[in-house]
XYZ file of C-alpha atoms in Angstrom:
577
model
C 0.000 0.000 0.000
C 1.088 3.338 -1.103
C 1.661 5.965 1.766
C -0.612 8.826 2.325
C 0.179 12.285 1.061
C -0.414 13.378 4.067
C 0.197 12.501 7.887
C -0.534 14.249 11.136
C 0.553 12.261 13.906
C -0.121 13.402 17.890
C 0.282 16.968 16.719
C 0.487 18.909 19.922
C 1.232 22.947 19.304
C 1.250 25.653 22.314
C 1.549 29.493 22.227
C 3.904 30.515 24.375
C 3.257 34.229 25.108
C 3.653 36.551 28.750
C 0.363 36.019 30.027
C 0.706 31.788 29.847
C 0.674 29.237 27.275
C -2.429 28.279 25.315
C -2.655 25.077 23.673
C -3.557 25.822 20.514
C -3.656 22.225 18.838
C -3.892 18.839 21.345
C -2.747 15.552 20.268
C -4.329 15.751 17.014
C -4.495 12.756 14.361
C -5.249 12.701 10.706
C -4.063 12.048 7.196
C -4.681 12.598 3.812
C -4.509 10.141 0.553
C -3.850 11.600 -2.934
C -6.521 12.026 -4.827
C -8.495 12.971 -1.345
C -10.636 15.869 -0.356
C -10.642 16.642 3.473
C -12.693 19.221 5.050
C -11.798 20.635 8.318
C -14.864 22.424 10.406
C -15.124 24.123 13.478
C -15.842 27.361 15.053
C -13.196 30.458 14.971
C -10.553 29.817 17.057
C -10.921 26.170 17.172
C -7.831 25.008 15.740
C -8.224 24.908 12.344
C -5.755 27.418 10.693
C -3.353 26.590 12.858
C -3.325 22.701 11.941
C -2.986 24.335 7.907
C -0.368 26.739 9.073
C 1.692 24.021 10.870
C 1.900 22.327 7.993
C 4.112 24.619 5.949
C 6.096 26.108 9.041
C 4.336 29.194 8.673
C 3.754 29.513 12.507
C 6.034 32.266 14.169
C 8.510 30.632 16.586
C 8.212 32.205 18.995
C 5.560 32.375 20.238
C 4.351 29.112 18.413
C 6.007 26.099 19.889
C 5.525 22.352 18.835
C 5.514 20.324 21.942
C 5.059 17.010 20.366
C 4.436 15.611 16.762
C 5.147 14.697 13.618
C 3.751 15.932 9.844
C 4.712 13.352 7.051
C 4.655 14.670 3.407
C 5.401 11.424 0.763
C 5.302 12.944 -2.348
C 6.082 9.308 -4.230
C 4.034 6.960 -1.545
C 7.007 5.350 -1.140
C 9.088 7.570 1.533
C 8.070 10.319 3.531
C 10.026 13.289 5.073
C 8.729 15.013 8.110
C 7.707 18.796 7.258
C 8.581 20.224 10.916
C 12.245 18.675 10.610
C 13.226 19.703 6.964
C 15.756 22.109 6.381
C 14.692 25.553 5.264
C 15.793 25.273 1.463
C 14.308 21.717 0.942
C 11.332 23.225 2.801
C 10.757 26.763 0.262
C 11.109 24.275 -2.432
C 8.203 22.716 -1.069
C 6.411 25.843 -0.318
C 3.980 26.937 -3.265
C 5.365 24.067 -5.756
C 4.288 20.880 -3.979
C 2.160 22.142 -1.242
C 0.043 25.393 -2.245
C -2.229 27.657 0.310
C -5.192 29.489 -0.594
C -5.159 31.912 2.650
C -7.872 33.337 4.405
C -7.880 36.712 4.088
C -6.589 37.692 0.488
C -6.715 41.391 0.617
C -3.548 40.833 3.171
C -2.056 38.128 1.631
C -1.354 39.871 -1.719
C 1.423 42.264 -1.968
C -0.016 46.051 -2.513
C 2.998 47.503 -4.506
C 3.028 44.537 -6.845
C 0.699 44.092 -10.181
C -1.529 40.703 -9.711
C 0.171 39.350 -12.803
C 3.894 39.929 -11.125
C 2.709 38.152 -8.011
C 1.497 34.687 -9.881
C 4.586 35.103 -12.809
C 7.179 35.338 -9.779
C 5.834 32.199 -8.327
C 5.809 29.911 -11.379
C 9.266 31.882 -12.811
C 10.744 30.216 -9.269
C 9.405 26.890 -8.997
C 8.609 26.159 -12.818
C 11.830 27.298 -13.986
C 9.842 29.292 -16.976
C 10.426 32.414 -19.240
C 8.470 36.015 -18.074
C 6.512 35.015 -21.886
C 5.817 31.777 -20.997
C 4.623 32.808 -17.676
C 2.621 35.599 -18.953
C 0.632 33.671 -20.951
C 0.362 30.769 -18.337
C -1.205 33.891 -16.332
C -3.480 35.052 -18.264
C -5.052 31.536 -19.116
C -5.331 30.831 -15.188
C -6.937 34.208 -14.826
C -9.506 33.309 -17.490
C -9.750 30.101 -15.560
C -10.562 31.184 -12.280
C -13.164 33.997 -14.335
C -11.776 37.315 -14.033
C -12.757 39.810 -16.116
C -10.303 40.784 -18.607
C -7.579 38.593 -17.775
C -4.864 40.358 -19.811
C -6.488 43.836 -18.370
C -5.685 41.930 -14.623
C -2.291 41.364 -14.765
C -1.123 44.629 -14.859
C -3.846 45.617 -11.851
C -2.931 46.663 -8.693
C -4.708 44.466 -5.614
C -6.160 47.815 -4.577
C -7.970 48.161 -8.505
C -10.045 45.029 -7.634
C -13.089 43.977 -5.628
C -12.718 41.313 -2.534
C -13.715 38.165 -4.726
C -11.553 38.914 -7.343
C -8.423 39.146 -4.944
C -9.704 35.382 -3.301
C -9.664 34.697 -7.630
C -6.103 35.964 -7.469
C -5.200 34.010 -5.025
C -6.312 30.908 -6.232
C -4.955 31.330 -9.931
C -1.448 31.740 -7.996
C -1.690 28.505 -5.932
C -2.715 27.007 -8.530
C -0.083 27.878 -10.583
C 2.492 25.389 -10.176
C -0.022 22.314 -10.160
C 0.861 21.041 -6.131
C 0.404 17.682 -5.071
C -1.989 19.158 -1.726
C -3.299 21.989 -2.408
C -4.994 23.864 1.567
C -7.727 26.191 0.680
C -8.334 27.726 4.052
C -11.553 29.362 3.517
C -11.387 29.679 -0.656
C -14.587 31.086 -1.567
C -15.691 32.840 1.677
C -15.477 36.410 -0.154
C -17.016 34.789 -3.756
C -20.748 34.694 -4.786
C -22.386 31.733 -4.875
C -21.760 31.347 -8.965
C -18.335 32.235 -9.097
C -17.982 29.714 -6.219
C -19.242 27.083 -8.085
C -17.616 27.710 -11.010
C -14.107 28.004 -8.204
C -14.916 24.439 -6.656
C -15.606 22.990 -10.463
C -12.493 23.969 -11.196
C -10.133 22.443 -8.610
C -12.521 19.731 -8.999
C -11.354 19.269 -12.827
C -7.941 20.169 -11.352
C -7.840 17.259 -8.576
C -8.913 14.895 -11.191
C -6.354 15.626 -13.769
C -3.286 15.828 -11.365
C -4.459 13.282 -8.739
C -3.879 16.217 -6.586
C -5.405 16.055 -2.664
C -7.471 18.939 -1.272
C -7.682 20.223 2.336
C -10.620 22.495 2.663
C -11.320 24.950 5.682
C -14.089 26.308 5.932
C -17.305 27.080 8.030
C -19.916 26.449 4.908
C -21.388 23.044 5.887
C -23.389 23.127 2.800
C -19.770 23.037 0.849
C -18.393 20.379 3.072
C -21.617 18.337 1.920
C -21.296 18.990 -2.047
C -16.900 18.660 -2.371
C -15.762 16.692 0.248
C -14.764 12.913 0.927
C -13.807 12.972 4.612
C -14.765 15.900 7.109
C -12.878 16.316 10.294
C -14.668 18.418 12.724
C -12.882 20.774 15.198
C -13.387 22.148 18.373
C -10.700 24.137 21.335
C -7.587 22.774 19.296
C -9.077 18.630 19.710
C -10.623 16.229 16.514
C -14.007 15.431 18.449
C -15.415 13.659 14.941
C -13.846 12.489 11.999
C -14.987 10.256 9.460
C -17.050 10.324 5.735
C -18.941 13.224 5.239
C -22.389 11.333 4.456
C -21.677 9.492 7.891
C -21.459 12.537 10.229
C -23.796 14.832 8.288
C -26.686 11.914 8.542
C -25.209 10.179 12.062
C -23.398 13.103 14.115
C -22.310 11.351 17.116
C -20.804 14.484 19.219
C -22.894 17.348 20.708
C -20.621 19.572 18.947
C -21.404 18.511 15.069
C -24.781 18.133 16.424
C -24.951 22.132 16.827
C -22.590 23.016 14.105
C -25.484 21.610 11.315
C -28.227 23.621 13.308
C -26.515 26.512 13.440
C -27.151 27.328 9.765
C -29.965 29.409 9.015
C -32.215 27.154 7.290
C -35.295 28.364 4.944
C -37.926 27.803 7.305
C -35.901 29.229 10.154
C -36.791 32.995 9.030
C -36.527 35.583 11.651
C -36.549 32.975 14.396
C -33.664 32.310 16.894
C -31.366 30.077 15.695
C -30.209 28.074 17.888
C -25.998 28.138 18.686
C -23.101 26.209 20.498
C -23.911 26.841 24.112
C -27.510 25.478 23.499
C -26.086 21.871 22.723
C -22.730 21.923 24.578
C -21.859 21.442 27.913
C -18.038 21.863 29.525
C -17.808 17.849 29.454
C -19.465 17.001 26.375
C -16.434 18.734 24.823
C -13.524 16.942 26.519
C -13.553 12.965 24.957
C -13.355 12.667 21.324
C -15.853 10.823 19.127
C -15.054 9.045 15.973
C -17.732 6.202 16.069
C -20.938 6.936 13.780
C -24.104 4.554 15.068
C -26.488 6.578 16.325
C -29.922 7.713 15.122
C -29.692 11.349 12.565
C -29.244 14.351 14.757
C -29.610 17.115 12.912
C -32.207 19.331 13.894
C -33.550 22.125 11.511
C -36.059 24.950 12.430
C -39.529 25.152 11.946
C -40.723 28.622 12.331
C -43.129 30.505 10.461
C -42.362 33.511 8.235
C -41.037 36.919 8.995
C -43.437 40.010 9.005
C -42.673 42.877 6.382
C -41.929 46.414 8.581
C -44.124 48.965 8.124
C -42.896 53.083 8.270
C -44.581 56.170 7.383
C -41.485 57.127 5.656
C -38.584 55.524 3.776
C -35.385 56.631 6.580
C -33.168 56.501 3.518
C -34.233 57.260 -0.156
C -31.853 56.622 -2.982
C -32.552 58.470 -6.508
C -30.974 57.968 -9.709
C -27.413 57.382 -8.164
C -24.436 57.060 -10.162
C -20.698 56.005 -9.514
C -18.100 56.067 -12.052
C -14.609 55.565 -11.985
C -12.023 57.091 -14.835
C -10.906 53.972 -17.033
C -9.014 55.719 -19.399
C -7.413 59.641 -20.049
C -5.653 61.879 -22.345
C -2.770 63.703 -21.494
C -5.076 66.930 -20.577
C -6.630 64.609 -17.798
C -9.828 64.063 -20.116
C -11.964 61.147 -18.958
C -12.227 58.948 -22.229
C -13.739 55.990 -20.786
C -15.583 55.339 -17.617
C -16.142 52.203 -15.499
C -20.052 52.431 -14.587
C -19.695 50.391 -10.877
C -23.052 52.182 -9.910
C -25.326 53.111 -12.972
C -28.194 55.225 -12.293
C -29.651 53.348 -8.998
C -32.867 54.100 -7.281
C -34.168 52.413 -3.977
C -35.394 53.185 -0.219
C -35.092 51.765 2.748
C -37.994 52.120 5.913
C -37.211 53.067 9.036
C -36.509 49.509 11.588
C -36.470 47.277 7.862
C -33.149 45.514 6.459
C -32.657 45.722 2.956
C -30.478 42.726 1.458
C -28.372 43.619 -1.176
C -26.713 40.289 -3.168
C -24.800 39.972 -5.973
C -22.055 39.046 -8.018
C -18.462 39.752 -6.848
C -17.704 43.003 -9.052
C -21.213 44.111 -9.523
C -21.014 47.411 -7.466
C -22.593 45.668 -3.993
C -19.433 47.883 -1.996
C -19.450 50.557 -4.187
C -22.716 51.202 -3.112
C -22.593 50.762 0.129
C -19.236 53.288 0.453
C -21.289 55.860 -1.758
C -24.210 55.397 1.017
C -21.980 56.850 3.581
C -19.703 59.134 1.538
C -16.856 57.268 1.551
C -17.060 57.048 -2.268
C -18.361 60.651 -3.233
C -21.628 59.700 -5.917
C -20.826 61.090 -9.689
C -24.416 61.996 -9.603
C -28.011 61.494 -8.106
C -29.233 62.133 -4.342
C -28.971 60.114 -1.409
C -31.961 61.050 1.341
C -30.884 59.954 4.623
C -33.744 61.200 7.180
C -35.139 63.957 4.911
C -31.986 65.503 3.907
C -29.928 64.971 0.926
C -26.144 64.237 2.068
C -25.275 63.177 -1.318
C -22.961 66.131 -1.483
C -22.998 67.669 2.120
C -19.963 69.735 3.190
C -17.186 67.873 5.525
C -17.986 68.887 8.863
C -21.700 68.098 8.655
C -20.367 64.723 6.931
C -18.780 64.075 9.639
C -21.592 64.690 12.579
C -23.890 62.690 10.232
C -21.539 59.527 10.062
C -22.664 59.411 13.321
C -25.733 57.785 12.487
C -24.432 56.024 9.733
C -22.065 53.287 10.096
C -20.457 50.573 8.447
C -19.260 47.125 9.039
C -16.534 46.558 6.573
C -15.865 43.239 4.533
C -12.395 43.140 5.541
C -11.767 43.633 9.416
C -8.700 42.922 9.420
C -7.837 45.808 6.669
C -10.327 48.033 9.175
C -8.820 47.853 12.494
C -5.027 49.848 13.033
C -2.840 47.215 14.046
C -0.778 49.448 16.444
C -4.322 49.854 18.462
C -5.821 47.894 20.986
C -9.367 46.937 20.149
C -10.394 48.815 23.841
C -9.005 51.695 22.024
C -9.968 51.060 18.425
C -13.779 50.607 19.777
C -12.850 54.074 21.979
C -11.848 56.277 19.535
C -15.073 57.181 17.789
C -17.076 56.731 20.896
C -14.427 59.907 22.302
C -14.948 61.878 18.760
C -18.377 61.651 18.875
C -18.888 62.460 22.329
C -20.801 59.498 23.343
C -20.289 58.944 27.472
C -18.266 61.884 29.602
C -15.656 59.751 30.998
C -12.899 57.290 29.938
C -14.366 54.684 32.638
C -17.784 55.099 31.562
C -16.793 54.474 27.924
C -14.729 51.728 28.961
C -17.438 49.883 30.703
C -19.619 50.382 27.537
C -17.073 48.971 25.359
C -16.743 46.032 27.862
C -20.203 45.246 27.388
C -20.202 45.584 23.484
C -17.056 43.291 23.860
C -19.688 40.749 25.343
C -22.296 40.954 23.632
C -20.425 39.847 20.290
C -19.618 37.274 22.596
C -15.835 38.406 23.763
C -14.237 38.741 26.532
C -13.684 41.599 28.420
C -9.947 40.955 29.296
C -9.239 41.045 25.419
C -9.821 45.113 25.706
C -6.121 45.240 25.966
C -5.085 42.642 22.935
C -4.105 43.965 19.375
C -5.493 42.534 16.288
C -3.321 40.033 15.135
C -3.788 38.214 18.130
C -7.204 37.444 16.822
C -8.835 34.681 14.676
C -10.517 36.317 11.364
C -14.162 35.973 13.235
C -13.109 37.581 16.074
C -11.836 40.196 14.191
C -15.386 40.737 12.763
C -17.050 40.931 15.890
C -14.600 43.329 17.042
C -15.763 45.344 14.053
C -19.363 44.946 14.836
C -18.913 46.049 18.849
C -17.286 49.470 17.612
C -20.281 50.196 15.110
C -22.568 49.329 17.885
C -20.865 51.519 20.202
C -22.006 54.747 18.495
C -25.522 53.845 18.830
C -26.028 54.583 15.094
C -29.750 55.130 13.417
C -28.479 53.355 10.306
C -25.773 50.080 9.810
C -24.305 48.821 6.795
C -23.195 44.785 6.773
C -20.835 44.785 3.999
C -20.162 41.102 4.186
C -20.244 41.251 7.933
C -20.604 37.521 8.207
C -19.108 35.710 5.388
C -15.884 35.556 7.203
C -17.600 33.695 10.537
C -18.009 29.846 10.700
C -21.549 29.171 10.897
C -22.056 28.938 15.001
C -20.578 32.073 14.975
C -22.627 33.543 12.145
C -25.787 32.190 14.185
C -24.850 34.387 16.870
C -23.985 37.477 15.444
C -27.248 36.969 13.395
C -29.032 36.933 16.774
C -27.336 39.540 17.838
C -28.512 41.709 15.005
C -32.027 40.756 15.325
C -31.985 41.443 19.285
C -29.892 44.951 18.802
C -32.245 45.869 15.718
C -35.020 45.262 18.233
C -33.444 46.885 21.180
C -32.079 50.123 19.121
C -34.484 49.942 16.200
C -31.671 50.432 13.567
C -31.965 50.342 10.405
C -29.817 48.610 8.110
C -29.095 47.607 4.290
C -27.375 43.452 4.493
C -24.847 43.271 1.778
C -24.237 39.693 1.069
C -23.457 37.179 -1.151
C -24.721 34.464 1.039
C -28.725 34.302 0.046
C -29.918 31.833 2.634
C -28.427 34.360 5.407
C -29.550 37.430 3.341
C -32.884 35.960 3.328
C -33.033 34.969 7.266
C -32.406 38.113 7.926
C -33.674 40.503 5.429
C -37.242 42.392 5.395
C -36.468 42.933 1.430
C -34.066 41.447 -0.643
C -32.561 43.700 -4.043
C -30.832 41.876 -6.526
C -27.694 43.836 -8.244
C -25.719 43.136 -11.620
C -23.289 45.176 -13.129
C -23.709 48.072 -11.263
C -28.068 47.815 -11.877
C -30.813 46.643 -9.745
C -32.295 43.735 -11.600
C -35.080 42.347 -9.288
C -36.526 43.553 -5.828
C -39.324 41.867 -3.884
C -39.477 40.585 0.012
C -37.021 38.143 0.958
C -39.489 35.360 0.558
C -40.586 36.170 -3.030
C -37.463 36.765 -4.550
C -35.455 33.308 -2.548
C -39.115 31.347 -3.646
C -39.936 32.641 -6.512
C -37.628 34.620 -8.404
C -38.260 36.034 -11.686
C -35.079 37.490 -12.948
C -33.234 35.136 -14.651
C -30.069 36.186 -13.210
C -31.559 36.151 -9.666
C -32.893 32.410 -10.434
C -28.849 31.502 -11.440
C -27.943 32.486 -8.196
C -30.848 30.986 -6.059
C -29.627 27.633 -8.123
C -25.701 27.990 -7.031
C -26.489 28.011 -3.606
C -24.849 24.760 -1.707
C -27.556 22.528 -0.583
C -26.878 19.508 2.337
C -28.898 16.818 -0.023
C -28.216 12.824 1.662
């Protein structure tokens, strides 16, 4: 028998900081065969990027140290070398050539002074040995692959030029690139729409089959794990508590764990209910002895609740009229615009006061845009934007920024959001002190402490920086300071996409109880439609910078009639055993 790919063996890894050591990883056990796909699954925090991490030596050390373990790579199934003993040279040689990473967050990962051509040539010029031409061209077919627009337009763009799901493209054109035997996609489509996903997963699909090539997927979407993977491993507080075929444990769960991750996800008939999350199912001992035994009756519970009510107002709180964003393309040498980018043509909506609009579309189809000219951090090329009976669609700066006030926004990217030399006490401080909301430093800081909780932190991380965060955590810290202003009006751009889905459930609750509670408004932008639809009063379907379809959220996810809504409502990864 040929060896696996892949081996984890009693991986044990510890973070070694001031304040104690946390044991990031315990004893863990798995492998990989080629040809295999293997999800991993678990809440933020729980281990997962850290097992992916480990795996090219892409841990800091210190503070990451490797009590116990070993990682086996056999490239020819014949003899393996262990990854966390190989010398550095041997080991960049196997960086990006034989083992690949698709990285979480891509809008960090890519380097901003380099084109996203440069960044995939330089990769294949290194470990394919081939000419800039050759590579160029190689390029430009994988950008075409992983369907960018303009693929010979993209390789002279800067990451900055492009939306969030075309840098995740980027990113996977580049580790695909120099066709690895185990390729770790931690979290691959988690800023794509629902078509470009599928068309993503196809591809490494066709890719996989052609090379023989082994997947490891992260990710929180269960309905992905169900649709592209053989095996699922299921994480939780750095320990395997279920592992085994994915038709197994998505029928049979056998740990109280797995048993809440598949009801955590917002299910069609769960609209504007509760949904139920991890502490509902878990107590402190059901956590502590692994499972991996799959005989017991199907536990997977899914909500039965009847259907949301439509909000009512006397008055639309925000009224958009014919609004237009356009970006220069193309000048002469005077500076005259010869050819414009239309990323929001000629847009006209409202929202009521205490309703959530979702907003879904294709990445690249002016969702952001949008949402950035909403608050004026895009200034509109034309039209009027009504917020509360007055048109701040081209208000001067200072009463800009009073208003902003009342108008916040959760960004897509929180790790691109918060200033890494700031604690997130002070991060969440600093508007709370420019807009005056409590008198005194301890009365803010006992607010903040509270917000901390309530996106389910803890109030001794007020004095932790950012990158000592998981990419959920970093969301909710993004959430908390929004909340902390007390704003009339939010703006989710892709607030949850980057949470695993008990997570999701409970900042979803949390939305619903603070929308209650504070009576925000607030417009969902999304490319997930069953959470879009959960939560959303209205849903409004965008393309190329124009609204194609709006309806309430049960009309247009039941019965869409846009044919470019119904493509989407199709892509959507179902859980069908």
């Amino acid at each position: 028998m040929p060896l696996p790919l892949l081996q984890i063996k009693n991986l044990t890894i510890d973070f070694v900081t001031e304040s104690g050591i946390t044991n990031a990883l315990k004893n863990i056990s798995f492998e990989i065969k080629r040809g295999e796909t293997v999800a991993i699954v678990g809440e933020s925090g729980s281990g997962k990027t850290v097992t992916s991490l480990s795996i090219l030596q892409l841990l800091p050390s210190p503070p990451a140290k490797y009590a116990s373990g070993e990682i086996l790579f056999s490239e020819d199934g014949k003899a393996s070398v262990d990854l966390l003993h190989l010398e550095e040279n041997k080991l960049r040689k196997t960086r990006g050539n034989k083992i690949a990473m698709i990285f979480q967050e891509p809008m960090t990962s890519l380097n901003p002074v380099k084109t996203c051509g440069s960044q995939v040539i330089e990769a294949m010029r290194i470990h394919r040995k081939m000419s800039k031409k050759e590579a160029s061209e190689k390029t430009i077919e994988l950008f075409s692959q992983v369907k960018l627009p303009d693929p010979a337009g993209m390789l002279h763009r800067y990451p900055h030029q492009i939306s969030g799901g075309q840098k995740q493209r980027v990113m996977i054109a580049m580790a695909m690139s120099c066709q690895p035997a185990l390729l770790i996609a931690d979290e691959p489509t988690t800023a794509l729409d629902v078509t470009v996903q599928k068309t993503i997963l196809q591809l490494i699909k066709e890719l996989q089959t052609s090379q023989n090539m082994s997947v490891m997927y992260i990710t929180h979407d269960l309905g992905l794990v169900a649709e592209i993977a053989d095996k699922v491993i299921v994480m939780y507080r750095g320990n395997i508590v279920e592992y085994g075929f994915v038709k197994d444990i998505f029928l049979n769960p056998q740990h109280a764990y797995t048993k809440a991750l598949l009801s955590c996800r917002p299910a069609a008939n769960s609209k504007g209910k509760r949904l139920p999350v991890i502490s509902d199912f878990l107590s402190e001992e059901e956590t502590k002895v692994p499972v991996k035994n799959h005989l017991s009756q199907n536990s997977n519970e899914i909500l039965k609740n009847e259907s949301f009510q439509k909000s009512e107002s006397a008055f639309p709180l925000l009224n958009v009229e014919n609004l237009k964003v356009y970006f220069p393309v193309k000048k002469n040498f005077l500076g005259k615009v010869l050819k414009e980018f239309k990323a929001v043509d000629d847009v006209s909506f409202f929202v009521n006061k205490g309703e959530t609009l979702g907003l879904v579309g294709e990445s690249g189809c002016g969702k952001t845009t949008l949402g950035r000219a909403l608050i004026r951090l895009i200034t509109p090329t034309s039209g009027n934007i009504i917020f509360n009976q007055k048109n701040i669609a081209h208000i001067p700066d200072e009463q800009l920024r009073k208003m902003r006030k009342d108008i916040q926004i959760i960004f897509q990217d929180p790790y691109g959001s918060l200033n890494p030399r700031l604690t997130i006490g002070q991060a969440i401080n600093e508007p709370m002190k420019i807009h005056d909301i409590l008198p005194t430093e301890k009365q803010r800081k006992e607010k903040i402490i509270e917000l901390l909780e309530k996106v389910d932190l803890r109030s001794d991380y007020f004095n932790r920086y950012p990158h000592e965060f998981s990419g959920g955590q970093r969301q909710r810290i993004c959430i908390a300071r929004a909340l902390g202003l007390n704003p009339e009006f939010i703006i989710c751009d892709e607030s949850v996409s980057a949470l695993d889905v008990s997570v999701q459930a409970q900042v979803l609750n949390l939305l619903n109880d603070l929308k209650e509670e504070l009576g925000f408004t607030s417009i969902f932008i999304s490319h997930d439609l069953s959470v879009v639809h959960y939560i959303s009063n209205r849903i409004m379907v965008m393309s190329k910078g124009k609204i194609e379809e709006t309806g309430t959220a049960d009309e247009i996810y039941y019965h869409p009639k846009n044919e470019y809504t119904q493509k989407l409502i199709a892509a959507i990864p179902k859980i069908n055993f």
